[in-house]
XYZ file of C-alpha atoms in Angstrom:
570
model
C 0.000 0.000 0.000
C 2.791 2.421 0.538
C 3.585 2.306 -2.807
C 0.027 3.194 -4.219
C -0.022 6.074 -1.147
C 3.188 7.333 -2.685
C 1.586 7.714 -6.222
C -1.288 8.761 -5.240
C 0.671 11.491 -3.328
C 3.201 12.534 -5.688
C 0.261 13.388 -8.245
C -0.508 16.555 -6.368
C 2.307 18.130 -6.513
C 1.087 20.637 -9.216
C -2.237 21.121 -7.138
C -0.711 22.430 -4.193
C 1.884 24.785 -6.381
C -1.510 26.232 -8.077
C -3.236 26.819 -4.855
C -0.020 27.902 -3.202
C -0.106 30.830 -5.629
C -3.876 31.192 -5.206
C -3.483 31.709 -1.396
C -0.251 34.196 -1.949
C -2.354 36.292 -4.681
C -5.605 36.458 -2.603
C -4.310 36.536 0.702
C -7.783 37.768 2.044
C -9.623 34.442 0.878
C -6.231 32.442 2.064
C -8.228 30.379 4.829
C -11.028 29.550 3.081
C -8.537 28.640 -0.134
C -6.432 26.288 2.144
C -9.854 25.206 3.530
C -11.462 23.829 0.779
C -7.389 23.025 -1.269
C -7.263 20.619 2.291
C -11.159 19.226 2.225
C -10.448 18.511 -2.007
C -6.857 17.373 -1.339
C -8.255 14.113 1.395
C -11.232 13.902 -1.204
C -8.901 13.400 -4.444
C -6.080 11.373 -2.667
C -8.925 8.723 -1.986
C -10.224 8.976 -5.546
C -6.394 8.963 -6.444
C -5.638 5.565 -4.750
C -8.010 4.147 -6.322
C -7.191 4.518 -9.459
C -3.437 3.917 -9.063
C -4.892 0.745 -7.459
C -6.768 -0.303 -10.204
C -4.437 0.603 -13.134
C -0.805 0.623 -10.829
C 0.661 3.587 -13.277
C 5.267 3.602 -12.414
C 6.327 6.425 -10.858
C 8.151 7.558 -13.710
C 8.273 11.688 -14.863
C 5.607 11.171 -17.703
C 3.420 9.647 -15.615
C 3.505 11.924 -12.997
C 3.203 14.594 -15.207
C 0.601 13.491 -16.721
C -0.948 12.525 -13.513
C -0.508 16.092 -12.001
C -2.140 17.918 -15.211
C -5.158 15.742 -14.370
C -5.258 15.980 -10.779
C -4.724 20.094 -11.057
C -7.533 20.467 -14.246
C -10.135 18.710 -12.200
C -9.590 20.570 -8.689
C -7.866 23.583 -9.285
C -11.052 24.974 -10.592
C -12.953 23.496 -7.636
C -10.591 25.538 -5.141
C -11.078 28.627 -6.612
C -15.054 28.397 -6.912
C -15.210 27.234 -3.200
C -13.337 30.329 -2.218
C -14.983 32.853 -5.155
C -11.928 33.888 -6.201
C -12.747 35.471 -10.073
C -10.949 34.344 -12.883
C -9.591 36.816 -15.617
C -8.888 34.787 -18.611
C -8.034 37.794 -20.575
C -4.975 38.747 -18.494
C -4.159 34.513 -17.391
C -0.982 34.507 -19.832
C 0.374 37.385 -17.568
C -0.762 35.728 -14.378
C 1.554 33.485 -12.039
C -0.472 30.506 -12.579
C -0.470 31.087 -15.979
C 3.176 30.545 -16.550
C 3.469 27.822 -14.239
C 0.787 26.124 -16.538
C 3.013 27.112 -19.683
C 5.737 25.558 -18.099
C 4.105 22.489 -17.600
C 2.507 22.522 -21.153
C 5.709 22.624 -22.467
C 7.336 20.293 -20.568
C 4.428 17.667 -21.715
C 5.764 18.408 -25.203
C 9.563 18.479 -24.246
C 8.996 14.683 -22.492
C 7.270 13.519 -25.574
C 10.487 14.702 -27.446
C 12.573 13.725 -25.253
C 10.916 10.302 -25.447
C 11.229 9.920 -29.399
C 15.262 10.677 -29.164
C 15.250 8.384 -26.208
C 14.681 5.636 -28.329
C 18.499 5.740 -29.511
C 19.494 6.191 -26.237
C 17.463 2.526 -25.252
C 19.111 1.129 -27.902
C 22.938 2.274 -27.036
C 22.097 0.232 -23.368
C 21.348 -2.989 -24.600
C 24.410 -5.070 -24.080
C 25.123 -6.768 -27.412
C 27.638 -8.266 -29.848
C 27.804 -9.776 -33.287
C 29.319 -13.409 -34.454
C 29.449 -14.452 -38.099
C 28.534 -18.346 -37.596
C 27.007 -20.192 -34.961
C 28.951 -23.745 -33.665
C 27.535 -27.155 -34.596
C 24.211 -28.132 -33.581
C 25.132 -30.707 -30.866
C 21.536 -32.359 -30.601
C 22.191 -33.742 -26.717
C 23.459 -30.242 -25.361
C 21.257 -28.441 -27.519
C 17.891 -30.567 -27.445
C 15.019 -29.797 -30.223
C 11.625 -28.779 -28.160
C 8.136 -29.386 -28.369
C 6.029 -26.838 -29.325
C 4.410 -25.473 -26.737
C 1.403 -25.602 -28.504
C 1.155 -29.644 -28.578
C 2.622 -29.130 -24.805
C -0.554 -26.462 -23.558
C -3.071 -29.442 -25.801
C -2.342 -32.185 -23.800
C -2.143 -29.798 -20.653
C -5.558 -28.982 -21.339
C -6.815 -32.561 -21.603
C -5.505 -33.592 -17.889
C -7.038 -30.574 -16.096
C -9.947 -33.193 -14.475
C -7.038 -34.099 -12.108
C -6.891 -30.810 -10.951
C -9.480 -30.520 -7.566
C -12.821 -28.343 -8.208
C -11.306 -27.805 -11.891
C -14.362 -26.336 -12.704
C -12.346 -23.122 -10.711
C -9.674 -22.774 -12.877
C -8.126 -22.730 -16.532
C -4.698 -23.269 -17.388
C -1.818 -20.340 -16.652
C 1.376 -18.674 -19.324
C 3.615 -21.669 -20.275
C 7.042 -21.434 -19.094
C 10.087 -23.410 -20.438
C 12.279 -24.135 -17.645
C 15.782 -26.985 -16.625
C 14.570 -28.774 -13.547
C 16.471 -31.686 -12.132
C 18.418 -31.367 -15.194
C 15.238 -32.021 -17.694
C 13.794 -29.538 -19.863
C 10.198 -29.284 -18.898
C 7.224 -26.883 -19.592
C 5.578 -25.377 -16.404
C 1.833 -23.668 -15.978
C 0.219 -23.207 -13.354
C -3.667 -22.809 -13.075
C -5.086 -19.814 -12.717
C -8.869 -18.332 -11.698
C -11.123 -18.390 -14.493
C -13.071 -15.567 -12.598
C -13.431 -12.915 -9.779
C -16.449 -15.118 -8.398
C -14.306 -18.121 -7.975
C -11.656 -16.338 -6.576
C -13.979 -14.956 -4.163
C -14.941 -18.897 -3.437
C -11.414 -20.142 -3.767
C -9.651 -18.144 -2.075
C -6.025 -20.298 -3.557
C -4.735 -21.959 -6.223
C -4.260 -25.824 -6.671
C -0.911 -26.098 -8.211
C 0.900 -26.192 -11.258
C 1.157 -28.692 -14.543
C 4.923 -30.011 -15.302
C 5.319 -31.574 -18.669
C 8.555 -32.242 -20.703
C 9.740 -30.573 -23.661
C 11.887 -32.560 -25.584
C 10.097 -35.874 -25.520
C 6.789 -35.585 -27.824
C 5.480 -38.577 -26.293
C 5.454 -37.135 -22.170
C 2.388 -36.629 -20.745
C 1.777 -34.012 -18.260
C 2.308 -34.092 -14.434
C 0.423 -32.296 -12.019
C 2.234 -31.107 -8.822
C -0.274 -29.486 -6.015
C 0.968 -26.513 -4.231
C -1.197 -24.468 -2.465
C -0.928 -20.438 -4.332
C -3.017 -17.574 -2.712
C -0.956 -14.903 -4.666
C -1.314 -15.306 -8.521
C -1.626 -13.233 -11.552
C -5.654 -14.121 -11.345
C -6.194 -13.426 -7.869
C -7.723 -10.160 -7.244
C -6.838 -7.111 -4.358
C -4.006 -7.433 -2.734
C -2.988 -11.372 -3.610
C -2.354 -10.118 -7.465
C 1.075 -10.478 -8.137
C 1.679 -7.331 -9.848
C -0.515 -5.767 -7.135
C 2.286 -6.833 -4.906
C 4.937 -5.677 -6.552
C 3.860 -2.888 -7.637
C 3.686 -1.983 -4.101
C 6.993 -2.493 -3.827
C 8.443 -1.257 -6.782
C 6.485 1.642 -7.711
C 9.045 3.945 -9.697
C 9.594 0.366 -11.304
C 8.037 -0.904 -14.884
C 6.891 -4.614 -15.155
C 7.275 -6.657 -18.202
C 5.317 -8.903 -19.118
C 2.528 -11.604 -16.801
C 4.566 -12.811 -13.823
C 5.525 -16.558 -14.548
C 6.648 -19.460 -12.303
C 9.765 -21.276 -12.187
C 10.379 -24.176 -9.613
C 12.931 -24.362 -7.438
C 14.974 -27.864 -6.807
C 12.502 -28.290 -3.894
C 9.899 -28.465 -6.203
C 8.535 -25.846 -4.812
C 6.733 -22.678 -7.536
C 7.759 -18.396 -7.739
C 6.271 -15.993 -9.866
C 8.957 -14.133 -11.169
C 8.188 -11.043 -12.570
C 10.861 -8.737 -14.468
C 11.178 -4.890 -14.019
C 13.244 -2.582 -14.930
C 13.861 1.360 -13.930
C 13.271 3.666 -17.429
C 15.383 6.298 -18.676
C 14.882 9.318 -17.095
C 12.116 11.771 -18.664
C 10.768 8.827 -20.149
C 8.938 5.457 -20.490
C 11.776 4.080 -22.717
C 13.702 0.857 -21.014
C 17.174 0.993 -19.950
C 18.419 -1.853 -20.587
C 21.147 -2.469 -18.453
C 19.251 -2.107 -15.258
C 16.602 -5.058 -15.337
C 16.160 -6.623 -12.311
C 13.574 -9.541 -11.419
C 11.132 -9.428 -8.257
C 10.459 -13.149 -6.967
C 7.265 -13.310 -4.905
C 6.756 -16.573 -2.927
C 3.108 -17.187 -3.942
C 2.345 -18.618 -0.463
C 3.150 -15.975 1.787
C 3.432 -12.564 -0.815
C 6.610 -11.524 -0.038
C 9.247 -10.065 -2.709
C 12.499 -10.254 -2.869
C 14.369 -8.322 -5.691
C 17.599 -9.535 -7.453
C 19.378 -8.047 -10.433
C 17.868 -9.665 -13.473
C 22.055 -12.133 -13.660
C 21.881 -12.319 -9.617
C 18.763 -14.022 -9.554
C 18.716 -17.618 -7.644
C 20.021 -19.936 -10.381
C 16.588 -21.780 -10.416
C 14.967 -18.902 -12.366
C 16.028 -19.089 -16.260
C 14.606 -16.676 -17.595
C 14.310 -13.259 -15.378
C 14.352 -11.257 -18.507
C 10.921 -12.216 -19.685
C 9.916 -12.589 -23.457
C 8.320 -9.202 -23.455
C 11.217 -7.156 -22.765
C 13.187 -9.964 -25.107
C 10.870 -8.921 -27.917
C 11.022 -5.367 -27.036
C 15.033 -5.455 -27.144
C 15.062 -7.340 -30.420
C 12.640 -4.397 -31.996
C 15.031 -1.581 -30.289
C 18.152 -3.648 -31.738
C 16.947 -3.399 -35.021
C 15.227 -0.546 -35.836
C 16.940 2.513 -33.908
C 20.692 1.511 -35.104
C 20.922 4.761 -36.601
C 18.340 6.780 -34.740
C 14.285 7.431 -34.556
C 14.580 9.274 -37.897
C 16.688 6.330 -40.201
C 13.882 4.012 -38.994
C 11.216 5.916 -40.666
C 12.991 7.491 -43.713
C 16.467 6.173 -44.915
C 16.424 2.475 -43.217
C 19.986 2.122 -43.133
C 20.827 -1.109 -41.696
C 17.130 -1.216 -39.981
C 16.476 -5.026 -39.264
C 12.533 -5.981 -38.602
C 12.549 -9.163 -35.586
C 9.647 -11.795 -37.260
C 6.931 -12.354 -35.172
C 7.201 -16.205 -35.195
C 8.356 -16.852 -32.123
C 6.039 -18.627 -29.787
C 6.236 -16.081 -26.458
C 5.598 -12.964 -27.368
C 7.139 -13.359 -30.936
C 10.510 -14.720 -29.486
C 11.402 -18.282 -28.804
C 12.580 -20.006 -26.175
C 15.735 -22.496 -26.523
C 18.649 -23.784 -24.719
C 21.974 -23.570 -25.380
C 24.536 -26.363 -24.956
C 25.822 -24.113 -22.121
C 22.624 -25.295 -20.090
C 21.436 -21.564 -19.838
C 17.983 -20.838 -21.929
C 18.169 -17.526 -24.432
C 15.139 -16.006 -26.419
C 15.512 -16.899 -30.681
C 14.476 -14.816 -33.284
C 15.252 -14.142 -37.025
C 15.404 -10.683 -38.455
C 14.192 -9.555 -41.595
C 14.386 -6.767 -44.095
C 12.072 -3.743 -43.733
C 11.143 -3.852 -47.537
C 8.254 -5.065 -48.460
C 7.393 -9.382 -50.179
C 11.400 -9.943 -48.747
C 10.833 -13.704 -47.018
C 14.829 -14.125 -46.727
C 16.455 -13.647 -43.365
C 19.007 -11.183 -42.607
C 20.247 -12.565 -39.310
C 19.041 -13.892 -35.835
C 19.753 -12.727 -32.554
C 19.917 -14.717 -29.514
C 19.299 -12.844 -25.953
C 20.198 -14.714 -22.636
C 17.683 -14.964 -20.317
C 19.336 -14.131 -17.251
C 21.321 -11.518 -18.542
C 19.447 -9.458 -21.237
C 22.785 -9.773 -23.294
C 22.000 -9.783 -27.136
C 24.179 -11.768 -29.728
C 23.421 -11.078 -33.448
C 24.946 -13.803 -36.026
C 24.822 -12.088 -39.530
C 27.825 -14.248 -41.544
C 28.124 -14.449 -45.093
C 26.488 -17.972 -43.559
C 23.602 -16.672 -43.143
C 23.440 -14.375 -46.549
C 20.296 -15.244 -48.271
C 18.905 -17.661 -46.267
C 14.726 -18.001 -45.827
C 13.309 -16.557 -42.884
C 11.640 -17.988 -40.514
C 7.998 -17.201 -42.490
C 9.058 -19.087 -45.448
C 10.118 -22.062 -43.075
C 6.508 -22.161 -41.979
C 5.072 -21.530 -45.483
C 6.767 -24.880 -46.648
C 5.895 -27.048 -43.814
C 2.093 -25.491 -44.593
C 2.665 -26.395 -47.842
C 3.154 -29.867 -47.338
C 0.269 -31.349 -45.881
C -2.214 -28.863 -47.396
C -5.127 -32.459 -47.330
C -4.463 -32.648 -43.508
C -3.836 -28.646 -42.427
C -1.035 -29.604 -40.952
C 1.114 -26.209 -39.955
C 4.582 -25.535 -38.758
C 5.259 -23.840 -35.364
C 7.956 -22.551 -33.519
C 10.867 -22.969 -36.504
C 14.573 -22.440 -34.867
C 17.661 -22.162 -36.809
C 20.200 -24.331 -36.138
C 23.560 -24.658 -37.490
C 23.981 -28.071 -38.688
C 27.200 -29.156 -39.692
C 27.818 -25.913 -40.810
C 24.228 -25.530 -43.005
C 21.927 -22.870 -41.675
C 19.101 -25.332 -40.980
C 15.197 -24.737 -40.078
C 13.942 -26.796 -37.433
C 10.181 -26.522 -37.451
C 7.304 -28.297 -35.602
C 4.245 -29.765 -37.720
C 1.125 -29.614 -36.327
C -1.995 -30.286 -36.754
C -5.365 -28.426 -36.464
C -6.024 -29.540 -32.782
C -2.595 -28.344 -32.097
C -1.185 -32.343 -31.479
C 2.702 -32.455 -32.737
C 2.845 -34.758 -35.700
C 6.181 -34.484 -37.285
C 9.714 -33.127 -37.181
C 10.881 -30.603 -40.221
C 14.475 -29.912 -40.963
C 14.759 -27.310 -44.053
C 18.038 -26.392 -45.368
C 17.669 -22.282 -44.756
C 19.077 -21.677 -48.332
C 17.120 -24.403 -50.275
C 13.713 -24.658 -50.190
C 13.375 -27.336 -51.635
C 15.758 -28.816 -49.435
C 13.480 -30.600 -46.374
C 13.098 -33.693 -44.590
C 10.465 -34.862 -42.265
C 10.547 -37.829 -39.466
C 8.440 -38.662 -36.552
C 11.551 -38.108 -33.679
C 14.374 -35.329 -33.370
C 17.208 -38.135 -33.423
C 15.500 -40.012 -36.448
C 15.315 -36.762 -39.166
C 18.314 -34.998 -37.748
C 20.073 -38.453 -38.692
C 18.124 -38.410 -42.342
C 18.824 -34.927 -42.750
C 22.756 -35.302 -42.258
C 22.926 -38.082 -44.506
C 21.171 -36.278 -47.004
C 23.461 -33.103 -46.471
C 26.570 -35.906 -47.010
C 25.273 -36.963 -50.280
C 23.864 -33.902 -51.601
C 26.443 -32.119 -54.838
C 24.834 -28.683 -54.044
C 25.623 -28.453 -50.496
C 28.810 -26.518 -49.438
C 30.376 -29.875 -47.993
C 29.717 -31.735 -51.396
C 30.344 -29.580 -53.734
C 34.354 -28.285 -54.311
C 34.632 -25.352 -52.632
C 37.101 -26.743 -50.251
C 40.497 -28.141 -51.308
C 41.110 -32.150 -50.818
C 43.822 -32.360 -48.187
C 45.441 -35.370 -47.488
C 44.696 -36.597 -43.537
C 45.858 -39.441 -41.285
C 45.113 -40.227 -37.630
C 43.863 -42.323 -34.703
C 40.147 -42.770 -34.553
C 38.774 -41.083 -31.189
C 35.087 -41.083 -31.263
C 32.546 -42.709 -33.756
C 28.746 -42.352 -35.309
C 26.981 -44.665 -37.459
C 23.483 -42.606 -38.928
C 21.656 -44.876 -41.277
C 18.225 -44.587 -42.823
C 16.225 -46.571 -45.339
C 17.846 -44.665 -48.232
C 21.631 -43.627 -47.063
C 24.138 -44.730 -44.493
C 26.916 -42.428 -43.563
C 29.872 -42.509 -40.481
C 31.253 -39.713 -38.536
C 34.313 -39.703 -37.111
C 36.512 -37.311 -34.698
C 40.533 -37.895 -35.243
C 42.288 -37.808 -31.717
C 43.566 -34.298 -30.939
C 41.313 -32.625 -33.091
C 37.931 -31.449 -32.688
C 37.094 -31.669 -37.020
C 34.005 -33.574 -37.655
C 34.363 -35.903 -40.362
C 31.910 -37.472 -42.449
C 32.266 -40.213 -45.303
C 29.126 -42.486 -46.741
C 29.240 -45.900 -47.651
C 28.802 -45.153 -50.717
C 32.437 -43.378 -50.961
C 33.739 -45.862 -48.470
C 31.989 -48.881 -48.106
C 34.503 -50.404 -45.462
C 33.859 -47.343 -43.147
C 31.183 -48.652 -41.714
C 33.195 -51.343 -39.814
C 35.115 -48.422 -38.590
C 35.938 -47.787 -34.776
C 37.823 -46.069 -31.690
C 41.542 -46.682 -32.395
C 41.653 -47.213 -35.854
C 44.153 -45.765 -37.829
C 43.002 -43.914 -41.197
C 44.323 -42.468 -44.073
C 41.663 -40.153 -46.280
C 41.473 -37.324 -48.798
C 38.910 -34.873 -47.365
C 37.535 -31.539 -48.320
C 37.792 -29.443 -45.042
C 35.903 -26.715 -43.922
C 36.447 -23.353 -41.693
C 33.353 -24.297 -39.546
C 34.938 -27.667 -38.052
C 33.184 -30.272 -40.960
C 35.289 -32.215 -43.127
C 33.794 -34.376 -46.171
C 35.577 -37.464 -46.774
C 36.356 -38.314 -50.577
C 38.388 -41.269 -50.087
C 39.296 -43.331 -47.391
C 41.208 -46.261 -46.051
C 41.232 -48.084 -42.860
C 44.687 -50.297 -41.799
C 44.439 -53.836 -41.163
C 40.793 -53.641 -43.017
C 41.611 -51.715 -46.474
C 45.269 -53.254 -46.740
């Protein structure tokens, strides 16, 4: 409540400045001007409250100023009719009050200025850096997710387990490492103020993993009273609002479980640049509120307890990516000359980013960025933010020159199973032995997952579909292996003559193709040869010493021409 009070509070200042110079000017009336200013002042502050309860506006200096202009245009006038002080609007401009008001009227303008440059400004505080080409897709470190589409679907068919589920419907999604497992976790929510009123808490929350397209959902009960569907003061942002009042939220406040088991709404804020609404990106913080008890406590957004992933929440991930690309060269380049302006796609399944996780373990927000012209469907780039961090990486290599975007990904899955409506959902590039690659979801109407798409980023016509991640991430190598337009078949790269000690080995087969991969001991190059080049390789393993002609490539691949094996090819 202190925080609403101090809202409330703050938007009289102009008020008592007006009737300060009321009083001064009129010093005969003065008792019964601070007489009724007093009587309006305990009046409006009540009024005020609630509507900074309702609608919880930052204490930020548009805000308050716009706050103020209200306040003093609604009472102002009521002060100086209780006191019949007369009004002489011919002479106002000359008038005390009159400048003050100019001053404020002008400083409404100069914030909404200030706000447009500010935009540049945001953008200079986002912490960020640029790589050409992303490493290797290494599918255990950097598992492929369900949608959460399909996840939220099968959610939504095991609510019945949840006690008096009539009460509730299911909460925001949340990806999330627990116990080492990448799961999906929702909790339920109030479908209504009336069974709040009658329910007074929350059951608990839904866990459901998010690499295995088979899981079915688990549902974990844990008492919540404060949620982001509970009403007064057990409303999450209600709560920390009251904490954090010169603070802006981003976003609904998720959960994330701790390895008790036990769930936080986490809730991301962040202080604005001064004279303005715009974000500063380099001081987000994250308020955790323990949903049992209400209480906050408030890390800085890398500081948070390493249970949370993602204290920057897709909102303000989205809202970076836009800042990132647009405002490189100012407000007025993103409206007239362009230069360098990059427009984030709106694929992304959280508030047009994506969720993933890198083979670091820590999650990050994916998204592609496009051109601003007009019928352009290839991508320029992507950028991946960390979720803990805020810390933007844009990968923009010659790589990734003409590439489809994300869009056309989709467009092809669509495409494919126009009979069934089967659609593609959350695509993810992916650097796959050195191809860009889209990884895209297919499902169908009812939101069920159905299949697996990989799509070479600068081939359309270039895809391959399979039921598990493993299985078409195996067909889709082999494929790249025996393709003559990919990079790795084709010439590009010099043959180089190679010998070594077998260190680690990979059969991939499929009903067409089977191919071996190979690492050489003290180096980290991944080799690849088919059967059909080598039919002897596939008897190949740990300790075997080679000989081979391969074409080798800057990105750690290596295409294997020829090949022979000692005690086996001699």
């Amino acid at each position: 409540m202190i925080g609403i009070l101090t809202t409330a509070v703050l938007s009289f200042l102009l008020y008592f400045l007006l009737v300060l110079i009321a009083a001064f000017k009129n010093r005969m009336r003065k008792k019964m001007i601070w007489k009724n200013a007093l009587g309006l002042f305990v009046f409006g502050t009540v009024i005020m409250s609630i509507v900074v309860y309702v609608f919880m506006p930052p204490i930020t200096v548009p805000n308050m100023l716009l706050l103020n202009v209200v306040v003093a245009v609604i009472l102002v006038p009521a002060v100086y009719g209780g006191a019949r002080i007369p009004v002489r609007y011919e002479t106002a401009y000359q008038s005390l009050s009159g400048i003050v008001l100019l001053v404020v009227a002008l400083s409404i303008i100069g914030v909404f200025v200030y706000s447009i440059f500010a935009l540049e400004d945001s953008y200079e505080s986002i912490p960020k850096s640029e790589e050409e080409e992303a490493r290797p897709l290494n599918e255990e470190n950097t598992p492929i997710s369900v949608a959460p589409e399909s996840a939220r679907n099968k959610v939504q068919k095991a609510m019945s387990v949840v006690p008096n589920t009539q009460f509730y419907d299911l909460g925001k999604l949340q990806a999330q490492r627990v116990d080492g497992e990448i799961v999906y976790v929702a909790p339920v929510e109030f479908t209504s103020f009336w069974r709040y009123l009658r329910g007074k808490e929350t059951e608990g929350y839904f866990s459901i993993p998010a690499t295995n397209v088979n899981a079915q959902p688990e549902f974990i009960q844990e008492k919540m009273r404060y949620t982001n569907s509970s009403f007064f003061n057990h409303n999450v942002q209600r709560v920390v609002y009251s904490k954090h009042p010169d603070h802006i939220q981003s976003g609904e406040a998720q959960i994330e479980i701790d390895d008790e088991g036990k769930p936080w709404y986490i809730q991301t804020i962040y202080k604005p640049l001064f004279f303005s609404n715009r974000p500063d990106m380099k001081e987000i913080k994250v308020a955790v509120v323990d949903p049992v008890s209400g209480s906050v406590e408030t890390y800085e957004s890398d500081e948070a307890p390493d249970f949370i992933e993602g204290s920057v929440s897709g909102e303000l991930a989205a809202l970076e990516n836009e800042y990132f690309g647009k405002y490189v060269n100012g407000w007025l380049n993103s409206i007239f000359g362009k230069k360098d302006v990059k427009i984030p796609n709106e694929s992304g399944t959280e508030s047009s980013v994506t969720p993933i996780f890198g083979e670091d373990g820590e999650m990050y927000y994916f998204t592609d960025m496009a051109s601003p012209k007009e019928n352009i469907d290839s991508a320029l780039g992507y950028t991946l933010i960390h979720a803990r961090t805020g810390e933007l990486t844009y990968y923009n290599g010659k790589q990734n020159n003409g590439i489809m975007d994300s869009k056309g990904a989709k467009q092809i899955v669509n495409k494919e199973f126009p009979e069934k409506r089967w659609t593609g959902s959350m695509p993810v590039l992916y650097n796959i032995d050195g191809h860009p690659t889209w990884i895209v979801n297919v499902l169908d109407p009812n939101g069920l997952f159905k299949r697996y798409a990989y799509i070479k980023a600068n081939d359309s016509d270039f895809a391959v579909f399979g039921d598990t991640a493993k299985q078409t991430l195996n067909a889709y190598r082999l494929q790249l292996a025996q393709d003559p337009s990919s990079i790795e078949g084709g010439s590009s790269a010099e043959l180089e003559d190679k010998s070594g000690v077998v260190n680690r080995v990979l059969v991939t087969s499929t009903d067409e193709r089977q191919a071996v991969q190979f690492l050489l001991k003290g180096e980290t190059t991944i080799y690849t040869v088919t059967t059909s080049k080598a039919p002897l390789a596939i008897f190949l393993k740990e300790g075997d010493e080679v000989d081979l002609k391969a074409r080798i490539r800057q990105n750690g691949t290596a295409t294997v021409e020829e090949m022979s094996i000692k005690g086996i090819s001699e």
